[in-house]
Each structure stands twice: as structure tokens, then as C-alpha cells.
PDB file of C-alpha atoms in Angstrom:
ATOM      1  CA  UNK A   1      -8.480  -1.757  19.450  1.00 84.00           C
ATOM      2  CA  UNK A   2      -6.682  -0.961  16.148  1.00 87.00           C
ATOM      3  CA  UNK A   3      -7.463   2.719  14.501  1.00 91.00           C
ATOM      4  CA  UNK A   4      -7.511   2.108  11.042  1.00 93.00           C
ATOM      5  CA  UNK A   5      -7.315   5.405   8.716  1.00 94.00           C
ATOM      6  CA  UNK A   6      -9.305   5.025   4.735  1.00 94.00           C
ATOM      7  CA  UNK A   7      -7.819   7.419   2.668  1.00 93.00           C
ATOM      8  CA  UNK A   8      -9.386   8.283  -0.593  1.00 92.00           C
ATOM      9  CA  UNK A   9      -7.649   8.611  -4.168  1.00 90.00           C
ATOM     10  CA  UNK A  10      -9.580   9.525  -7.243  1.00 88.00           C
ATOM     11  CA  UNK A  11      -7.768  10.451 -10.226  1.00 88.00           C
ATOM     12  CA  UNK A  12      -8.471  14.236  -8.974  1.00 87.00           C
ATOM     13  CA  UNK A  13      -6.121  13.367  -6.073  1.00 90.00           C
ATOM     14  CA  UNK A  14      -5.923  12.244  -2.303  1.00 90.00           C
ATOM     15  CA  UNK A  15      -8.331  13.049   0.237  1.00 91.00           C
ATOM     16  CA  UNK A  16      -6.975  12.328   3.684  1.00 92.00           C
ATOM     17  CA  UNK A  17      -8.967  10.412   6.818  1.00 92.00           C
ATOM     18  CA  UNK A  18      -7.741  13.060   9.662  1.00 91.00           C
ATOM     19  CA  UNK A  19     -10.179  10.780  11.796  1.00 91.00           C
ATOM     20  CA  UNK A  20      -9.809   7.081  11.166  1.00 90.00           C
ATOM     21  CA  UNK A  21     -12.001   4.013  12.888  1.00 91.00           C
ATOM     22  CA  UNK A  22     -11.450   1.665  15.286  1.00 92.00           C
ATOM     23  CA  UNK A  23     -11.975  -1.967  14.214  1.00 90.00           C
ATOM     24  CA  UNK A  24     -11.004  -5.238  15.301  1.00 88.00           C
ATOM     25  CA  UNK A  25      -8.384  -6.332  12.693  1.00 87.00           C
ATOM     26  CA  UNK A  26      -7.605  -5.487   9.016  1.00 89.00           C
ATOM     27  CA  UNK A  27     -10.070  -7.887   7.965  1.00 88.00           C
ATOM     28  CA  UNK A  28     -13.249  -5.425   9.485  1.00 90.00           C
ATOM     29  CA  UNK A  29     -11.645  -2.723   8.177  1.00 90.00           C
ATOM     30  CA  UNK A  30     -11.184  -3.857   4.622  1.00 90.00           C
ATOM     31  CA  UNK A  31     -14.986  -5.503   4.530  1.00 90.00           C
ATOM     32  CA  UNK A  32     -16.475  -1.930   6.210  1.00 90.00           C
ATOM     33  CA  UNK A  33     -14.446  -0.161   3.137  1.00 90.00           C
ATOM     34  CA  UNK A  34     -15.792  -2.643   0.453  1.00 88.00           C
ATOM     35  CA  UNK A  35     -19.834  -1.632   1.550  1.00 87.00           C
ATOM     36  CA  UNK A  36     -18.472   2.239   1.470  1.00 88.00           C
ATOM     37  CA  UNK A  37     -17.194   1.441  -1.966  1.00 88.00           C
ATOM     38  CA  UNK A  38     -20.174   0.311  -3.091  1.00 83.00           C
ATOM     39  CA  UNK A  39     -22.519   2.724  -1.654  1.00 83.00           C
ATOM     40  CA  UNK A  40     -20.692   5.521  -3.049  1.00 85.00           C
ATOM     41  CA  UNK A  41     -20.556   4.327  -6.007  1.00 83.00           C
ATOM     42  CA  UNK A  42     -24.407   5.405  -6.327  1.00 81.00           C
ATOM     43  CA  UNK A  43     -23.607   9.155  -5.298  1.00 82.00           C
ATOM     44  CA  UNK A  44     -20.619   9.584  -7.667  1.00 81.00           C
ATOM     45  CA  UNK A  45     -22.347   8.472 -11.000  1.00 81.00           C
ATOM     46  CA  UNK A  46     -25.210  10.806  -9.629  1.00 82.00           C
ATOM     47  CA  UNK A  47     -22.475  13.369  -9.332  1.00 83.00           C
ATOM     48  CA  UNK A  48     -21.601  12.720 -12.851  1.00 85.00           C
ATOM     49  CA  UNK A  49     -18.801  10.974 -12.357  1.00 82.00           C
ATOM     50  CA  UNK A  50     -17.183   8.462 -15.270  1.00 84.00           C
ATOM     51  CA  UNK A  51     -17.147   4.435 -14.989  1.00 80.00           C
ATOM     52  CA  UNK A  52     -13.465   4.591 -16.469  1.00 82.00           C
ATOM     53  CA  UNK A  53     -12.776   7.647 -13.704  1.00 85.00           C
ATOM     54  CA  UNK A  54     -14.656   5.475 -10.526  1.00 83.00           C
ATOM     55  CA  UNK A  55     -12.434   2.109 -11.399  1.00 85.00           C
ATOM     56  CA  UNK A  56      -9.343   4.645 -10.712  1.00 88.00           C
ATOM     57  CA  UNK A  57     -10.702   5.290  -7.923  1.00 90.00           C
ATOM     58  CA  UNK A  58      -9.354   3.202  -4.556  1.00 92.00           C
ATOM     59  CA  UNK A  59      -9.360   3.400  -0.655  1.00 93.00           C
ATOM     60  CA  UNK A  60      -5.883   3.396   1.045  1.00 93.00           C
ATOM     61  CA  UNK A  61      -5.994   2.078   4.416  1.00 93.00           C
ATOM     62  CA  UNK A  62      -3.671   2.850   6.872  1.00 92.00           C
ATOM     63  CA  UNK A  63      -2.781   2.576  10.382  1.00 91.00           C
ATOM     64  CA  UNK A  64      -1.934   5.000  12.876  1.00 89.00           C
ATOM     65  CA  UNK A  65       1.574   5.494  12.238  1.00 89.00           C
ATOM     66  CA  UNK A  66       0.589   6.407   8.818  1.00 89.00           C
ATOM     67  CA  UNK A  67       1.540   3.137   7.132  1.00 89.00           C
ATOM     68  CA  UNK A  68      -0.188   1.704   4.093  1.00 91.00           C
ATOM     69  CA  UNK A  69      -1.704  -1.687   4.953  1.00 90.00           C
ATOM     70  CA  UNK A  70      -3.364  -2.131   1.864  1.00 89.00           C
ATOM     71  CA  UNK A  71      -4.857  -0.689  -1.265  1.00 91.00           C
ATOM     72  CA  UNK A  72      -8.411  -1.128  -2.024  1.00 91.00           C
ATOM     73  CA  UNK A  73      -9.339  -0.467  -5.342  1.00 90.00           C
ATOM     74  CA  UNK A  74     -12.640   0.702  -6.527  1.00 88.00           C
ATOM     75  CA  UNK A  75     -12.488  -1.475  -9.323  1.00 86.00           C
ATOM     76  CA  UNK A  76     -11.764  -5.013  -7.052  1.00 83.00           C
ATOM     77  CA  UNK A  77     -15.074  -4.296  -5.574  1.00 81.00           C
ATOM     78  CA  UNK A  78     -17.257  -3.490  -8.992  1.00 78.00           C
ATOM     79  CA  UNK A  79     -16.258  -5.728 -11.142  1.00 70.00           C
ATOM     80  CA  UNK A  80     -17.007  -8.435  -9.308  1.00 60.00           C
ATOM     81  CA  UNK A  81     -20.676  -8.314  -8.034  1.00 52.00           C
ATOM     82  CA  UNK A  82     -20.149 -10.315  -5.141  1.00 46.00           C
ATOM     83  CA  UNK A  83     -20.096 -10.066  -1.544  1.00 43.00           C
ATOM     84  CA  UNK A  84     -16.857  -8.618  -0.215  1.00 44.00           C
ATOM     85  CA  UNK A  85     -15.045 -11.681   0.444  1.00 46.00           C
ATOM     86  CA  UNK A  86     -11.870 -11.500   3.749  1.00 49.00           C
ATOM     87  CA  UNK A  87      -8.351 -10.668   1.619  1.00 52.00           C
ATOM     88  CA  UNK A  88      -6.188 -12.874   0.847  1.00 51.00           C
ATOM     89  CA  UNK A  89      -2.953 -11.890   1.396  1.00 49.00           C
ATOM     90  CA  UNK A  90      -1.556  -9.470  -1.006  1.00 50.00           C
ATOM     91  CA  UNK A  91       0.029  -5.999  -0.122  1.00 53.00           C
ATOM     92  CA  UNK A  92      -1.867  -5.724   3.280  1.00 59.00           C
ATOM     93  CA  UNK A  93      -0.561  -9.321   4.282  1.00 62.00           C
ATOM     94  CA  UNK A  94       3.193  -8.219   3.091  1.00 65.00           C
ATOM     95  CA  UNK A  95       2.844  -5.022   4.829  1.00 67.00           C
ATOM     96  CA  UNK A  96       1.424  -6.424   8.630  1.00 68.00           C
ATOM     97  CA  UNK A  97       4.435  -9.933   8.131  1.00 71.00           C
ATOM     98  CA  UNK A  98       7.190  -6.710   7.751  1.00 71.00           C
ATOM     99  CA  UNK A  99       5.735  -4.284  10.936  1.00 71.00           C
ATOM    100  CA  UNK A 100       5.663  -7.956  12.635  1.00 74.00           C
ATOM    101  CA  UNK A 101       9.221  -8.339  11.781  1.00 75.00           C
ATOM    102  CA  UNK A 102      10.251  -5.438  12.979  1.00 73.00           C
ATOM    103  CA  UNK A 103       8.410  -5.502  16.354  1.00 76.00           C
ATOM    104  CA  UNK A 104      10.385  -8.878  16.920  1.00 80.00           C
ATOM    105  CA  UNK A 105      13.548  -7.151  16.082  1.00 79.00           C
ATOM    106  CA  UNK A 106      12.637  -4.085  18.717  1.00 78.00           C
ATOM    107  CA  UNK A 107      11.534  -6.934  20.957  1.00 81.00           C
ATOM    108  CA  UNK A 108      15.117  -8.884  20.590  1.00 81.00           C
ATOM    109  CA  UNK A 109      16.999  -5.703  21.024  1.00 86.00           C
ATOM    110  CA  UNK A 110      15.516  -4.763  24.329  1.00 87.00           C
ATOM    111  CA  UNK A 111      15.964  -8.282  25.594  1.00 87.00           C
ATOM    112  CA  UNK A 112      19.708  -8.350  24.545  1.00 89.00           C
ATOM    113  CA  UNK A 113      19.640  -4.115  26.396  1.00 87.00           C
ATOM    114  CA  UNK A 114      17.413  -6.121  29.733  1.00 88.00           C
ATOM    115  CA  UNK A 115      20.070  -9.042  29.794  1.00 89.00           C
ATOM    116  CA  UNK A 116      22.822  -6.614  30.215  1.00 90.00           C
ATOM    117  CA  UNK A 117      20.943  -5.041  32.660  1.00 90.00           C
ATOM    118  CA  UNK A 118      19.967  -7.333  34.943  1.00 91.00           C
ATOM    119  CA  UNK A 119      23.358  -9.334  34.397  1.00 92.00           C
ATOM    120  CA  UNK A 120      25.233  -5.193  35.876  1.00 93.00           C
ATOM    121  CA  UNK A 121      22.712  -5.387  38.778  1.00 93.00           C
ATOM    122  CA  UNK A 122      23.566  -8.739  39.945  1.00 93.00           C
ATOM    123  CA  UNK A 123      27.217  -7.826  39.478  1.00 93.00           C
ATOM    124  CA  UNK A 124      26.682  -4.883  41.806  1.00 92.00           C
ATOM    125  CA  UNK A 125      24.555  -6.958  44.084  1.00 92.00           C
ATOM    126  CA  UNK A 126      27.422  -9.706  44.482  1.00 91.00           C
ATOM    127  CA  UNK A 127      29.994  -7.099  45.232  1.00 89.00           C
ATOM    128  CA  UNK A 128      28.054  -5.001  47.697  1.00 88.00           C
ATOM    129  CA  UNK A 129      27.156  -8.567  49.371  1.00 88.00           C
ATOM    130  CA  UNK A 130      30.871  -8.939  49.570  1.00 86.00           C
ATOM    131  CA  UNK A 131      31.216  -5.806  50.887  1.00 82.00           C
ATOM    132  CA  UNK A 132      29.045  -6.036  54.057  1.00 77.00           C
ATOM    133  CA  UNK A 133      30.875  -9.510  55.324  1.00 79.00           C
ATOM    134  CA  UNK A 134      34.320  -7.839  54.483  1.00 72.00           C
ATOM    135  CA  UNK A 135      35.107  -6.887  58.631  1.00 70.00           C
ATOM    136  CA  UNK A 136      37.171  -3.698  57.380  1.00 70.00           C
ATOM    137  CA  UNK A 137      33.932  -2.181  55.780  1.00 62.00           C
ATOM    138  CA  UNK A 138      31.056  -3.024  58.358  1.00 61.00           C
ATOM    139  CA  UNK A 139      29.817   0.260  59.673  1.00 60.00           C
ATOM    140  CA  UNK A 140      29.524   0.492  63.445  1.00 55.00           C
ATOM    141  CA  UNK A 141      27.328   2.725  65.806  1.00 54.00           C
TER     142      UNK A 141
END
């Protein structure tokens, strides 16, 4: 399962998840941040903290490699006074189509590095075949 990682940035700076979550997909993990959002919300403004400072506030989520999937702004969530809804594509999309592209190049390149392989082996195979029926090589007792 996926270890997703929700690091927080308030205009004070970034706070980083050392400890991240496991979820199912990117969609989990961007609905679970949207209810933290808005239950923290509630402490901050009881910690005296701004409406202008809380919409600069967002959730970076990232994945275990330390990539940014997508940003979650504070604001995206308030504003709107809805039920977190799954994202539509965006930054997180962009960011999961490139890591995809890449693990298809990786994937191409060790085919291409296999092919090789396999095509030396059954080189070597044919010529020690050869060898055994060649009389002036057979080993005898």
C-alpha cells in the first residue's frame, strides 16, 4: 500500500511528516487531508490564528521518495463549504502521468538490457552445443 507523507506550510514555514500514512491511492489521501483541514481549522482560530494567515496555509502531500504529488491548500477546502469532492486532475494528476512515464522508460530500458541478455546466453548456449558434437572436443574417461 502507498505511504503518503502531508507536509504542513503556514506562512511561519514548513513542518515536515517524518511519519507519513498508508492509503490506498492519492484520492484517500487527499480526502483524509481535506477532514484534517477542516478540523484544524477550529484549533488554529482558537490559537489565535488570522483568516487571511489560515487561507496561506496548505498541506503538501508527498510520496515516499519525497516527491510532491499535490498541493492542498487550506483555502480550496474553506471557501467552499462542501464536502471534499475526489481531485480532478491538476498538479497531483501531472505529477503521478510524469513518475508513470518514467517507470515505463526504466521498464523499456531493462527490457532492451534483458534482450541483450538472453540473446548472449543463447549465443553461448549454441556454441557450447556445437562444442560437445565437435569429436575433437568430447571429453573421454
Amino acid at each position: 500500500m502507498p505511504h503518503y507523507y502531508f507536509h504542513l506550510r503556514t506562512p511561519h514555514g514548513l513542518q515536515w511528516d517524518e511519519e507519513g500514512v498508508p492509503f490506498t491511492g492519492l484520492d484517500e489521501a487527499y480526502l483524509d487531508v481535506c477532514r484534517a483541514i477542516a478540523e484544524m481549522v477550529v484549533d488554529l482560530i482558537h490559537a489565535g490564528m488570522p483568516r487571511v494567515e489560515l487561507l496561506r496555509c496548505d498541506f503538501e502531500i508527498a510520496d515516499r521518495e519525497g516527491r510532491l504529488l499535490m498541493d492542498v491548500p487550506f483555502a480550496e477546502v474553506l471557501d467552499r463549504n462542501t464536502v471534499p469532492a475526489r481531485p480532478r486532475g491538476g498538479r497531483g494528476a501531472n505529477a503521478e502521468i510524469e513518475r508513470t512515464r518514467h517507470l515505463i522508460a526504466l521498464l523499456h530500458q531493462q527490457r532492451e538490457v534483458l534482450c541483450a541478455n538472453l540473446s548472449r546466453t543463447r549465443e553461448l548456449l549454441d556454441r557450447l552445443r556445437t562444442r560437445d558434437r565437435d569429436p575433437r572436443t568430447m571429453h573421454r574417461p
